């Protein structure tokens, strides 16, 4: 990479010190099958030539552009865009973008820990030919027989599923107490808090839904899953792949005679089932179930929020009905008082009429009766409002 950029050994401990904004957008980390990482500062043309992908595929990994979660199978690479995990997986190495990001560093460390397992196992299995004690090491190596690209893909899927599940758990821990507090006391502060939580839940649901849809799309198309078998594509010259198996046995009768019938049957099965995607399908189904579980938790949270909104609306409707009742009661009292006001107004007019003479006591009684009735009406309305909780005690 002398002409394309600089290559330095990767140190996960040192990467945590480097700030994100000091890194250019061309920062990559290359992790090989042995788990060794190297930081790369190269342009997009060097990446395209190295993994042989088109510019449109590389554009999906641009952090400045917003693309949905995508898993694309190409001739010699898998283009992976899952939230913050933007990687290119080949049959021998993994290129991961922005390795200094705080969310990407755990993925880098997990890749460096898990990718060398098969290589170490194969070496131990080769050493077992020299001594009988190596049989246990060979059996340990057979525990993980997945191709390199599947192990790398599994690390990425596990990381993104765990990341989204953790964000969902954090949202649940904040949302449920806030909703319970809102039901006990409806206030502007609680309403604004729930509104923000609901917006965060909507955004998180959309992110989880995109990852789930991508996995579901892959599971529904066997051809797309077959495109992800990079080792199968590049293994045509291998002794155990395709028509090369028959030529290898013919050229090496001594070695062929040492292989059991079971081994030959398994090789024939590999040759006949080149389009078999059962292994990848099981891998994708496992993480599809996990991301679907996360989506179900968000759906349950959304239903809880909707139920809380319905409960609050019922409460508001109840208070609104109480206010209507109070308004009707006050209107009735006003009509009653208006009658006495009418009598008072008649006696207060300067109109000469005979029955008003020598009957001044009648005016006094009307005024006293109206005052007492008004006081009783005020006390009754106040007691009714306190009983309904419309005013404080």
Short mmCIF file of C-alpha atoms in Angstrom, two decimals:
data_model
loop_
_atom_site.label_atom_id
_atom_site.label_comp_id
_atom_site.label_asym_id
_atom_site.label_seq_id
_atom_site.Cartn_x
_atom_site.Cartn_y
_atom_site.Cartn_z
CA UNK A 1 0.00 0.00 0.00
CA UNK A 2 2.94 2.33 -0.52
CA UNK A 3 1.28 4.27 -3.27
CA UNK A 4 -2.22 4.28 -1.78
CA UNK A 5 -1.66 5.22 1.84
CA UNK A 6 0.11 4.49 5.07
CA UNK A 7 -0.25 1.26 7.03
CA UNK A 8 0.53 1.06 10.75
CA UNK A 9 -0.14 -1.69 13.26
CA UNK A 10 -3.41 -1.27 15.13
CA UNK A 11 -3.39 -0.86 18.89
CA UNK A 12 -6.90 -0.94 20.42
CA UNK A 13 -5.63 0.71 23.59
CA UNK A 14 -4.14 3.58 21.69
CA UNK A 15 -7.20 3.99 19.52
CA UNK A 16 -9.29 4.93 22.53
CA UNK A 17 -7.08 7.95 23.13
CA UNK A 18 -7.32 9.31 19.61
CA UNK A 19 -10.24 11.66 19.28
CA UNK A 20 -12.85 11.03 16.65
CA UNK A 21 -12.71 14.45 15.07
CA UNK A 22 -8.97 14.24 14.40
CA UNK A 23 -9.47 11.25 12.11
CA UNK A 24 -10.13 11.70 8.44
CA UNK A 25 -13.04 10.05 6.67
CA UNK A 26 -10.55 7.71 4.95
CA UNK A 27 -9.62 5.91 8.16
CA UNK A 28 -9.97 2.10 7.99
CA UNK A 29 -8.68 -0.86 9.94
CA UNK A 30 -7.73 -4.12 8.24
CA UNK A 31 -8.07 -7.33 10.26
CA UNK A 32 -6.74 -10.51 8.72
CA UNK A 33 -7.50 -14.16 9.45
CA UNK A 34 -4.91 -14.27 12.21
CA UNK A 35 -6.56 -11.39 14.07
CA UNK A 36 -3.82 -8.85 13.40
CA UNK A 37 -5.07 -5.34 12.69
CA UNK A 38 -3.50 -2.52 10.70
CA UNK A 39 -4.74 1.03 10.44
CA UNK A 40 -5.10 2.25 6.86
CA UNK A 41 -5.36 5.81 5.61
CA UNK A 42 -6.32 5.27 1.99
CA UNK A 43 -8.70 6.74 -0.53
CA UNK A 44 -11.75 5.04 -2.00
CA UNK A 45 -9.95 4.00 -5.18
CA UNK A 46 -7.44 1.94 -3.21
CA UNK A 47 -10.28 0.21 -1.35
CA UNK A 48 -12.12 -0.46 -4.62
CA UNK A 49 -9.03 -2.01 -6.19
CA UNK A 50 -8.26 -4.08 -3.11
CA UNK A 51 -11.67 -5.71 -2.67
CA UNK A 52 -12.92 -5.26 -6.26
CA UNK A 53 -16.23 -3.52 -5.63
CA UNK A 54 -17.94 -0.67 -7.45
CA UNK A 55 -18.05 2.93 -6.32
CA UNK A 56 -21.79 2.73 -5.69
CA UNK A 57 -21.19 -0.07 -3.18
CA UNK A 58 -18.50 1.91 -1.42
CA UNK A 59 -20.76 4.95 -1.32
CA UNK A 60 -23.11 3.01 0.95
CA UNK A 61 -20.39 3.04 3.62
CA UNK A 62 -19.89 6.81 3.48
CA UNK A 63 -20.65 8.16 6.98
CA UNK A 64 -21.65 11.52 5.52
CA UNK A 65 -24.49 9.91 3.56
CA UNK A 66 -27.59 8.39 5.10
CA UNK A 67 -28.22 4.90 3.75
CA UNK A 68 -30.46 2.25 5.31
CA UNK A 69 -29.02 -0.91 6.79
CA UNK A 70 -27.73 -3.08 3.97
CA UNK A 71 -25.96 -6.42 3.49
CA UNK A 72 -24.77 -6.88 -0.10
CA UNK A 73 -23.05 -9.93 -1.53
CA UNK A 74 -20.55 -9.25 -4.30
CA UNK A 75 -18.18 -11.48 -6.23
CA UNK A 76 -15.30 -11.26 -3.75
CA UNK A 77 -16.68 -9.21 -0.85
CA UNK A 78 -19.61 -8.59 1.45
CA UNK A 79 -20.56 -4.92 1.85
CA UNK A 80 -21.97 -4.40 5.33
CA UNK A 81 -23.75 -1.26 6.48
CA UNK A 82 -25.42 -1.78 9.85
CA UNK A 83 -25.84 1.48 11.75
CA UNK A 84 -22.33 2.47 12.92
CA UNK A 85 -20.77 -0.78 11.63
CA UNK A 86 -19.56 -0.11 8.10
CA UNK A 87 -17.36 -2.94 6.88
CA UNK A 88 -16.18 -4.85 3.84
CA UNK A 89 -15.68 -8.57 4.43
CA UNK A 90 -13.65 -10.76 2.09
CA UNK A 91 -12.70 -14.41 2.36
CA UNK A 92 -9.44 -13.52 4.11
CA UNK A 93 -9.75 -10.10 5.75
CA UNK A 94 -12.13 -7.49 7.14
CA UNK A 95 -12.01 -3.77 6.39
CA UNK A 96 -13.80 -1.72 9.04
CA UNK A 97 -14.44 2.00 8.74
CA UNK A 98 -13.83 4.59 11.49
CA UNK A 99 -12.05 2.23 13.94
CA UNK A 100 -11.66 5.00 16.55
CA UNK A 101 -15.40 5.44 16.98
CA UNK A 102 -16.46 4.55 20.53
CA UNK A 103 -19.12 2.19 19.20
CA UNK A 104 -16.77 0.52 16.71
CA UNK A 105 -13.87 -0.16 19.09
CA UNK A 106 -15.66 -3.10 20.82
CA UNK A 107 -16.37 -4.60 17.38
CA UNK A 108 -12.69 -4.36 16.45
CA UNK A 109 -11.65 -6.04 19.69
CA UNK A 110 -14.22 -8.82 19.20
CA UNK A 111 -13.06 -9.45 15.64
CA UNK A 112 -9.43 -9.67 16.76
CA UNK A 113 -10.45 -12.13 19.47
CA UNK A 114 -12.70 -14.44 17.44
CA UNK A 115 -11.33 -14.47 13.92
CA UNK A 116 -8.04 -16.33 14.69
CA UNK A 117 -9.86 -19.32 16.20
CA UNK A 118 -10.21 -21.26 12.97
CA UNK A 119 -6.66 -20.59 11.82
CA UNK A 120 -5.26 -21.70 15.16
CA UNK A 121 -7.49 -24.76 15.08
CA UNK A 122 -6.35 -25.77 11.62
CA UNK A 123 -2.72 -25.45 12.67
CA UNK A 124 -3.34 -27.63 15.69
CA UNK A 125 -5.19 -30.12 13.53
CA UNK A 126 -2.15 -30.31 11.20
CA UNK A 127 0.17 -30.92 14.13
CA UNK A 128 -2.03 -33.83 15.25
CA UNK A 129 -0.72 -35.89 12.35
CA UNK A 130 2.65 -36.07 14.10
CA UNK A 131 1.45 -37.22 17.49
CA UNK A 132 -1.65 -38.94 18.84
CA UNK A 133 -2.12 -36.42 21.62
CA UNK A 134 -3.18 -33.76 19.12
CA UNK A 135 -6.57 -35.39 18.56
CA UNK A 136 -8.19 -33.28 21.27
CA UNK A 137 -6.89 -30.11 19.64
CA UNK A 138 -8.38 -31.17 16.31
CA UNK A 139 -11.74 -31.79 17.95
CA UNK A 140 -11.57 -28.33 19.52
CA UNK A 141 -10.87 -26.83 16.11
CA UNK A 142 -13.93 -28.54 14.64
CA UNK A 143 -16.19 -26.63 17.03
CA UNK A 144 -15.99 -23.62 14.75
CA UNK A 145 -15.89 -24.75 11.13
CA UNK A 146 -17.66 -21.71 9.71
CA UNK A 147 -15.95 -19.84 6.86
CA UNK A 148 -14.03 -16.71 7.69
CA UNK A 149 -16.65 -14.38 6.22
CA UNK A 150 -19.41 -15.96 8.28
CA UNK A 151 -17.50 -15.53 11.52
CA UNK A 152 -16.89 -11.89 10.69
CA UNK A 153 -20.53 -11.43 9.71
CA UNK A 154 -21.64 -13.06 12.95
CA UNK A 155 -19.54 -10.64 15.00
CA UNK A 156 -21.11 -7.68 13.18
CA UNK A 157 -24.66 -9.01 13.58
CA UNK A 158 -24.10 -9.82 17.23
CA UNK A 159 -22.69 -6.34 17.86
CA UNK A 160 -25.54 -4.49 16.16
CA UNK A 161 -28.22 -6.65 17.80
CA UNK A 162 -26.65 -6.11 21.22
CA UNK A 163 -26.30 -2.38 20.54
CA UNK A 164 -29.95 -1.95 19.57
CA UNK A 165 -31.11 -4.18 22.43
CA UNK A 166 -29.13 -2.05 24.90
CA UNK A 167 -30.65 1.16 23.50
CA UNK A 168 -34.10 -0.41 23.81
CA UNK A 169 -33.47 -1.38 27.44
CA UNK A 170 -32.30 2.14 28.27
CA UNK A 171 -35.41 3.58 26.64
CA UNK A 172 -37.66 1.20 28.58
CA UNK A 173 -36.01 2.12 31.88
CA UNK A 174 -36.67 5.80 31.20
CA UNK A 175 -40.11 5.49 29.58
CA UNK A 176 -42.08 3.29 31.98
CA UNK A 177 -41.45 5.42 35.12
CA UNK A 178 -42.19 8.59 33.14
CA UNK A 179 -45.49 7.17 31.89
CA UNK A 180 -46.48 6.05 35.39
CA UNK A 181 -45.66 9.51 36.74
CA UNK A 182 -47.74 11.11 33.99
CA UNK A 183 -50.78 9.00 34.85
CA UNK A 184 -50.54 10.04 38.50
CA UNK A 185 -50.01 13.74 37.75
CA UNK A 186 -50.76 15.40 34.44
CA UNK A 187 -48.47 18.40 34.06
CA UNK A 188 -46.67 20.24 31.27
CA UNK A 189 -43.32 18.92 32.48
CA UNK A 190 -44.43 15.30 32.43
CA UNK A 191 -46.14 15.70 29.07
CA UNK A 192 -43.00 17.19 27.51
CA UNK A 193 -40.87 14.41 28.96
CA UNK A 194 -43.12 11.71 27.52
CA UNK A 195 -43.19 13.50 24.17
CA UNK A 196 -39.39 13.38 23.94
CA UNK A 197 -39.34 9.71 24.93
CA UNK A 198 -41.96 8.89 22.31
CA UNK A 199 -39.91 10.65 19.63
CA UNK A 200 -36.81 8.69 20.66
CA UNK A 201 -38.82 5.46 20.56
CA UNK A 202 -40.07 6.23 17.05
CA UNK A 203 -36.54 6.82 15.76
CA UNK A 204 -35.19 3.69 17.46
CA UNK A 205 -38.07 1.60 16.09
CA UNK A 206 -37.28 2.76 12.57
CA UNK A 207 -33.61 1.76 12.99
CA UNK A 208 -34.50 -1.68 14.35
CA UNK A 209 -37.09 -2.16 11.62
CA UNK A 210 -34.50 -1.46 8.90
CA UNK A 211 -32.11 -4.09 10.26
CA UNK A 212 -34.93 -6.60 10.61
CA UNK A 213 -36.18 -5.96 7.08
CA UNK A 214 -32.70 -6.48 5.65
CA UNK A 215 -32.28 -9.83 7.42
CA UNK A 216 -35.77 -10.89 6.38
CA UNK A 217 -35.03 -9.99 2.78
CA UNK A 218 -31.88 -12.10 2.83
CA UNK A 219 -33.71 -15.06 4.37
CA UNK A 220 -36.39 -14.89 1.69
CA UNK A 221 -33.91 -15.10 -1.20
CA UNK A 222 -31.58 -18.12 -1.43
CA UNK A 223 -29.64 -16.53 -4.28
CA UNK A 224 -28.72 -13.52 -2.14
CA UNK A 225 -27.57 -15.84 0.64
CA UNK A 226 -25.54 -17.89 -1.85
CA UNK A 227 -23.75 -14.69 -2.90
CA UNK A 228 -22.39 -14.38 0.64
CA UNK A 229 -20.44 -17.66 0.38
CA UNK A 230 -17.12 -16.03 -0.57
CA UNK A 231 -15.01 -19.07 0.36
CA UNK A 232 -17.11 -21.26 -1.91
CA UNK A 233 -16.62 -18.83 -4.81
CA UNK A 234 -12.89 -18.57 -4.41
CA UNK A 235 -12.32 -22.24 -3.61
CA UNK A 236 -12.58 -23.67 -7.13
CA UNK A 237 -8.87 -24.45 -7.13
CA UNK A 238 -9.02 -26.03 -3.70
CA UNK A 239 -8.66 -29.84 -3.44
CA UNK A 240 -12.02 -30.08 -1.76
CA UNK A 241 -14.10 -27.95 -4.06
CA UNK A 242 -15.92 -28.63 -7.30
CA UNK A 243 -14.42 -30.75 -10.06
CA UNK A 244 -10.95 -30.28 -8.58
CA UNK A 245 -11.71 -32.96 -6.04
CA UNK A 246 -11.78 -35.78 -8.63
CA UNK A 247 -8.50 -34.64 -10.20
CA UNK A 248 -6.86 -34.39 -6.82
CA UNK A 249 -7.82 -37.94 -5.90
CA UNK A 250 -6.68 -39.27 -9.30
CA UNK A 251 -3.31 -37.57 -9.03
CA UNK A 252 -2.79 -38.74 -5.45
CA UNK A 253 -3.92 -42.38 -5.15
CA UNK A 254 -1.91 -42.91 -1.98
CA UNK A 255 -3.54 -40.02 -0.20
CA UNK A 256 -6.93 -40.92 -1.65
CA UNK A 257 -6.70 -44.45 -0.30
CA UNK A 258 -6.21 -43.07 3.19
CA UNK A 259 -9.44 -41.09 3.11
CA UNK A 260 -12.46 -42.93 4.42
CA UNK A 261 -15.67 -43.46 2.52
CA UNK A 262 -17.39 -41.02 4.82
CA UNK A 263 -14.97 -38.28 3.82
CA UNK A 264 -15.53 -39.01 0.12
CA UNK A 265 -19.28 -38.92 0.66
CA UNK A 266 -19.01 -35.55 2.40
CA UNK A 267 -16.91 -34.18 -0.47
CA UNK A 268 -19.52 -35.36 -2.94
CA UNK A 269 -22.19 -33.65 -0.87
CA UNK A 270 -20.24 -30.38 -0.94
CA UNK A 271 -19.88 -30.69 -4.69
CA UNK A 272 -23.56 -31.43 -5.30
CA UNK A 273 -24.85 -28.83 -2.84
CA UNK A 274 -22.90 -25.81 -3.96
CA UNK A 275 -26.06 -23.72 -3.59
CA UNK A 276 -26.85 -25.06 -0.10
CA UNK A 277 -27.34 -22.07 2.23
CA UNK A 278 -28.45 -23.91 5.35
CA UNK A 279 -25.48 -22.80 7.44
CA UNK A 280 -25.93 -19.12 6.62
CA UNK A 281 -29.70 -19.41 6.96
CA UNK A 282 -29.33 -20.75 10.50
CA UNK A 283 -26.95 -17.90 11.33
CA UNK A 284 -29.28 -15.23 9.97
CA UNK A 285 -32.36 -16.78 11.58
CA UNK A 286 -30.71 -16.65 15.01
CA UNK A 287 -30.05 -12.93 14.79
CA UNK A 288 -33.34 -12.29 13.02
CA UNK A 289 -35.08 -13.76 16.06
CA UNK A 290 -33.01 -11.55 18.34
CA UNK A 291 -33.71 -8.34 16.41
CA UNK A 292 -37.37 -9.34 16.11
CA UNK A 293 -37.50 -9.72 19.90
CA UNK A 294 -36.09 -6.20 20.24
CA UNK A 295 -38.71 -4.90 17.82
CA UNK A 296 -41.44 -6.65 19.84
CA UNK A 297 -40.23 -4.90 22.99
CA UNK A 298 -40.48 -1.55 21.22
CA UNK A 299 -43.93 -2.46 19.94
CA UNK A 300 -45.00 -3.30 23.50
CA UNK A 301 -43.63 0.04 24.68
CA UNK A 302 -45.55 1.84 21.94
CA UNK A 303 -48.76 0.08 22.97
CA UNK A 304 -48.12 1.07 26.58
CA UNK A 305 -47.68 4.69 25.49
CA UNK A 306 -50.88 4.54 23.45
CA UNK A 307 -52.75 3.06 26.43
CA UNK A 308 -51.40 5.85 28.65
CA UNK A 309 -52.53 8.45 26.13
CA UNK A 310 -56.00 6.89 26.06
CA UNK A 311 -56.12 6.91 29.87
CA UNK A 312 -55.08 10.57 29.99
CA UNK A 313 -57.68 11.48 27.38
CA UNK A 314 -60.34 9.72 29.45
CA UNK A 315 -59.23 11.67 32.49
CA UNK A 316 -59.36 14.95 30.59
CA UNK A 317 -62.81 14.09 29.23
CA UNK A 318 -63.98 13.35 32.77
CA UNK A 319 -62.71 16.72 34.03
CA UNK A 320 -64.28 18.39 31.01
CA UNK A 321 -67.63 16.80 31.85
CA UNK A 322 -67.33 17.99 35.45
CA UNK A 323 -66.67 21.51 34.24
CA UNK A 324 -69.73 21.31 32.02
CA UNK A 325 -71.79 20.19 35.01
CA UNK A 326 -70.43 23.04 37.09
CA UNK A 327 -71.19 25.49 34.31
CA UNK A 328 -74.75 24.18 34.12
CA UNK A 329 -75.13 24.51 37.90
CA UNK A 330 -73.83 28.06 37.82
CA UNK A 331 -76.17 28.91 34.98
CA UNK A 332 -79.11 27.56 36.99
CA UNK A 333 -78.08 29.65 39.98
CA UNK A 334 -77.79 32.71 37.78
CA UNK A 335 -81.33 32.21 36.52
CA UNK A 336 -82.59 31.98 40.10
CA UNK A 337 -80.75 35.13 41.12
CA UNK A 338 -81.97 36.95 38.06
CA UNK A 339 -85.58 36.58 39.31
CA UNK A 340 -84.74 38.35 42.56
CA UNK A 341 -82.73 40.91 40.67
CA UNK A 342 -85.84 41.57 38.58
CA UNK A 343 -87.97 42.14 41.69
CA UNK A 344 -85.31 44.39 43.18
CA UNK A 345 -85.09 46.37 39.96
CA UNK A 346 -88.86 46.87 39.88
CA UNK A 347 -88.92 48.19 43.43
CA UNK A 348 -85.96 50.42 42.71
CA UNK A 349 -87.57 52.24 39.79
CA UNK A 350 -88.88 55.79 40.25
CA UNK A 351 -92.31 54.97 38.81
CA UNK A 352 -95.34 56.19 40.69
CA UNK A 353 -97.77 53.35 41.54
CA UNK A 354 -100.20 53.12 44.40
CA UNK A 355 -99.17 49.80 46.00
CA UNK A 356 -95.67 51.16 46.57
CA UNK A 357 -96.93 53.74 49.04
CA UNK A 358 -96.73 52.85 52.72
CA UNK A 359 -95.26 49.42 51.83
CA UNK A 360 -91.49 50.10 52.22
CA UNK A 361 -91.07 46.98 54.32
CA UNK A 362 -91.70 44.84 51.19
CA UNK A 363 -88.59 46.17 49.48
CA UNK A 364 -86.51 45.41 52.56
CA UNK A 365 -87.77 41.83 52.68
CA UNK A 366 -87.04 41.28 49.00
CA UNK A 367 -83.46 42.55 49.39
CA UNK A 368 -82.87 40.40 52.48
CA UNK A 369 -84.30 37.28 50.82
CA UNK A 370 -82.21 37.78 47.68
CA UNK A 371 -79.04 38.19 49.75
CA UNK A 372 -79.65 35.05 51.76
CA UNK A 373 -80.45 33.04 48.63
CA UNK A 374 -77.26 34.30 46.93
CA UNK A 375 -75.16 33.28 49.95
CA UNK A 376 -76.71 29.82 50.07
CA UNK A 377 -76.18 29.39 46.34
CA UNK A 378 -72.48 30.38 46.66
CA UNK A 379 -71.94 27.93 49.54
CA UNK A 380 -73.65 25.11 47.63
CA UNK A 381 -71.58 25.69 44.48
CA UNK A 382 -68.35 25.81 46.50
CA UNK A 383 -69.13 22.53 48.26
CA UNK A 384 -70.01 20.85 44.96
CA UNK A 385 -66.77 22.01 43.33
CA UNK A 386 -64.70 20.71 46.26
CA UNK A 387 -66.48 17.36 46.13
CA UNK A 388 -65.67 16.98 42.43
CA UNK A 389 -62.07 18.04 42.98
CA UNK A 390 -62.38 21.11 40.77
CA UNK A 391 -60.97 23.41 43.48
CA UNK A 392 -58.67 22.84 46.42
CA UNK A 393 -59.84 22.42 49.97
#
